[in-house]
mmCIF file of C-alpha atoms in Angstrom:
data_model
loop_
_atom_site.group_PDB
_atom_site.id
_atom_site.type_symbol
_atom_site.label_atom_id
_atom_site.label_comp_id
_atom_site.label_asym_id
_atom_site.label_seq_id
_atom_site.Cartn_x
_atom_site.Cartn_y
_atom_site.Cartn_z
ATOM 1 C CA GLY E 568 21.403 16.250 -8.817
ATOM 2 C CA ALA E 569 23.121 18.154 -11.558
ATOM 3 C CA THR E 570 22.407 21.853 -12.070
ATOM 4 C CA TYR E 571 21.856 23.332 -15.506
ATOM 5 C CA ASP E 572 21.299 26.790 -16.915
ATOM 6 C CA VAL E 573 21.135 28.235 -20.389
ATOM 7 C CA VAL E 574 22.960 31.244 -21.797
ATOM 8 C CA VAL E 575 21.301 33.090 -24.674
ATOM 9 C CA SER E 576 23.148 35.794 -26.556
ATOM 10 C CA ASN E 577 22.758 37.938 -29.627
ATOM 11 C CA SER E 578 24.059 41.283 -30.871
ATOM 12 C CA ALA E 579 22.063 43.086 -28.166
ATOM 13 C CA GLY E 580 23.561 41.206 -25.248
ATOM 14 C CA THR E 581 23.613 38.042 -23.158
ATOM 15 C CA VAL E 582 21.222 36.654 -20.564
ATOM 16 C CA THR E 583 21.530 33.570 -18.342
ATOM 17 C CA SER E 584 18.508 31.608 -17.144
ATOM 18 C CA ASN E 585 17.828 30.609 -13.569
ATOM 19 C CA ALA E 586 19.484 27.342 -12.600
ATOM 20 C CA ALA E 587 17.440 24.149 -12.779
ATOM 21 C CA THR E 588 18.310 20.941 -10.936
ATOM 22 C CA LEU E 589 17.885 17.556 -12.607
ATOM 23 C CA THR E 590 17.233 14.723 -10.171
ATOM 24 C CA VAL E 591 17.031 11.136 -11.401
ATOM 25 C CA ASN E 592 15.057 8.905 -9.036
ATOM 26 C CA ALA E 593 15.683 5.209 -8.672
ATOM 27 C CA ALA E 594 13.107 2.936 -10.266
ATOM 28 C CA ALA E 595 10.160 2.102 -8.025
ATOM 29 C CA THR E 596 10.222 -1.284 -6.295
ATOM 30 C CA ALA E 597 7.041 -3.356 -6.374
ATOM 31 C CA PRO E 598 5.572 -4.218 -2.971
ATOM 32 C CA THR E 599 6.431 -7.433 -1.187
ATOM 33 C CA ILE E 600 4.752 -8.799 1.913
ATOM 34 C CA THR E 601 7.265 -9.311 4.704
ATOM 35 C CA THR E 602 4.780 -10.406 7.399
ATOM 36 C CA GLN E 603 1.617 -12.200 6.305
ATOM 37 C CA PRO E 604 -1.690 -11.742 8.148
ATOM 38 C CA VAL E 605 -2.559 -14.508 10.626
ATOM 39 C CA SER E 606 -5.855 -16.365 11.040
ATOM 40 C CA GLN E 607 -7.886 -15.306 14.084
ATOM 41 C CA THR E 608 -10.225 -17.107 16.482
ATOM 42 C CA VAL E 609 -12.692 -15.017 18.476
ATOM 43 C CA THR E 610 -15.886 -15.427 20.455
ATOM 44 C CA ALA E 611 -19.063 -14.118 18.814
ATOM 45 C CA GLY E 612 -19.455 -10.425 19.608
ATOM 46 C CA GLN E 613 -15.714 -9.774 19.687
ATOM 47 C CA THR E 614 -13.768 -8.036 16.937
ATOM 48 C CA ALA E 615 -10.802 -9.546 15.116
ATOM 49 C CA THR E 616 -7.773 -7.630 13.862
ATOM 50 C CA PHE E 617 -5.692 -8.660 10.874
ATOM 51 C CA SER E 618 -2.429 -6.935 9.956
ATOM 52 C CA VAL E 619 0.242 -7.100 7.292
ATOM 53 C CA THR E 620 3.752 -5.714 6.900
ATOM 54 C CA ALA E 621 4.861 -4.798 3.398
ATOM 55 C CA ALA E 622 7.965 -3.311 1.795
ATOM 56 C CA GLY E 623 8.397 -1.441 -1.468
ATOM 57 C CA THR E 624 8.572 2.075 -2.823
ATOM 58 C CA ALA E 625 6.194 4.407 -0.978
ATOM 59 C CA PRO E 626 3.408 5.205 -1.032
ATOM 60 C CA LEU E 627 1.904 1.756 -0.512
ATOM 61 C CA SER E 628 -1.857 1.325 -0.855
ATOM 62 C CA TYR E 629 -3.819 -1.342 1.005
ATOM 63 C CA GLN E 630 -7.225 -2.886 0.287
ATOM 64 C CA TRP E 631 -8.572 -5.593 2.594
ATOM 65 C CA GLN E 632 -10.980 -8.168 1.228
ATOM 66 C CA LYS E 633 -13.499 -10.492 2.878
ATOM 67 C CA ASN E 634 -14.335 -13.609 0.885
ATOM 68 C CA GLY E 635 -12.732 -11.966 -2.170
ATOM 69 C CA ALA E 636 -14.755 -8.725 -2.028
ATOM 70 C CA ASN E 637 -13.259 -5.342 -1.142
ATOM 71 C CA ILE E 638 -14.164 -4.068 2.330
ATOM 72 C CA SER E 639 -15.205 -0.420 2.110
ATOM 73 C CA GLY E 640 -12.814 1.848 4.018
ATOM 74 C CA ALA E 641 -10.386 -0.975 4.883
ATOM 75 C CA THR E 642 -7.337 0.688 3.355
ATOM 76 C CA SER E 643 -4.562 0.569 5.960
ATOM 77 C CA ALA E 644 -1.967 -2.002 7.008
ATOM 78 C CA SER E 645 -4.384 -3.421 9.583
ATOM 79 C CA TYR E 646 -8.109 -4.134 9.608
ATOM 80 C CA THR E 647 -10.397 -4.658 12.581
ATOM 81 C CA THR E 648 -13.726 -6.328 11.899
ATOM 82 C CA PRO E 649 -16.996 -5.109 13.326
ATOM 83 C CA ALA E 650 -18.367 -7.231 16.194
ATOM 84 C CA THR E 651 -18.425 -10.768 14.813
ATOM 85 C CA THR E 652 -21.414 -13.076 14.524
ATOM 86 C CA SER E 653 -21.719 -16.783 13.823
ATOM 87 C CA THR E 654 -22.250 -15.966 10.128
ATOM 88 C CA ASP E 655 -18.646 -14.672 10.009
ATOM 89 C CA ASN E 656 -17.299 -18.114 10.951
ATOM 90 C CA GLY E 657 -15.059 -19.417 8.161
ATOM 91 C CA ALA E 658 -14.790 -16.081 6.356
ATOM 92 C CA THR E 659 -11.493 -15.524 4.579
ATOM 93 C CA TYR E 660 -9.567 -12.259 4.637
ATOM 94 C CA ASP E 661 -6.664 -11.059 2.518
ATOM 95 C CA VAL E 662 -5.127 -7.731 1.594
ATOM 96 C CA VAL E 663 -3.980 -6.355 -1.754
ATOM 97 C CA VAL E 664 -0.913 -4.110 -1.450
ATOM 98 C CA SER E 665 -0.016 -1.903 -4.401
ATOM 99 C CA ASN E 666 2.165 0.975 -5.539
ATOM 100 C CA SER E 667 3.216 2.498 -8.845
ATOM 101 C CA ALA E 668 5.406 -0.535 -9.630
ATOM 102 C CA GLY E 669 3.002 -3.396 -8.967
ATOM 103 C CA THR E 670 0.550 -5.283 -6.796
ATOM 104 C CA VAL E 671 0.796 -8.248 -4.436
ATOM 105 C CA THR E 672 -1.936 -10.137 -2.581
ATOM 106 C CA SER E 673 -1.354 -11.639 0.853
ATOM 107 C CA ASN E 674 -2.080 -15.204 1.806
ATOM 108 C CA ALA E 675 -5.724 -15.728 2.738
ATOM 109 C CA THR E 676 -6.480 -16.022 6.447
ATOM 110 C CA THR E 677 -9.533 -17.512 8.114
ATOM 111 C CA LEU E 678 -11.741 -16.061 10.823
ATOM 112 C CA THR E 679 -13.094 -18.622 13.275
ATOM 113 C CA VAL E 680 -16.010 -17.458 15.430
ATOM 114 C CA ASN E 681 -16.882 -19.619 18.436
#
């Protein structure tokens, strides 16, 4: 970036400030999902892992949801379920990716538990 300083003078003398650098950052880019999560089929008792790949200006924040409700602590690019049960069959999962420029929600995926 450009460097600036200021010179102040009067009848008693002149002094120059320390240099300061001005850096202009590019505008932030809203996140986009480049690889959507994929539906999973597991046997009861197994875990399932969903993942997403996103692009955009860092830092990106992630929040996974099950049936539209935020999953506590599920804030990375991948999410592994606890051991599944038959009650998880048909549950939908998606992830909300956000940064300072915007938010995008992935396609919903379905968990099938056999």
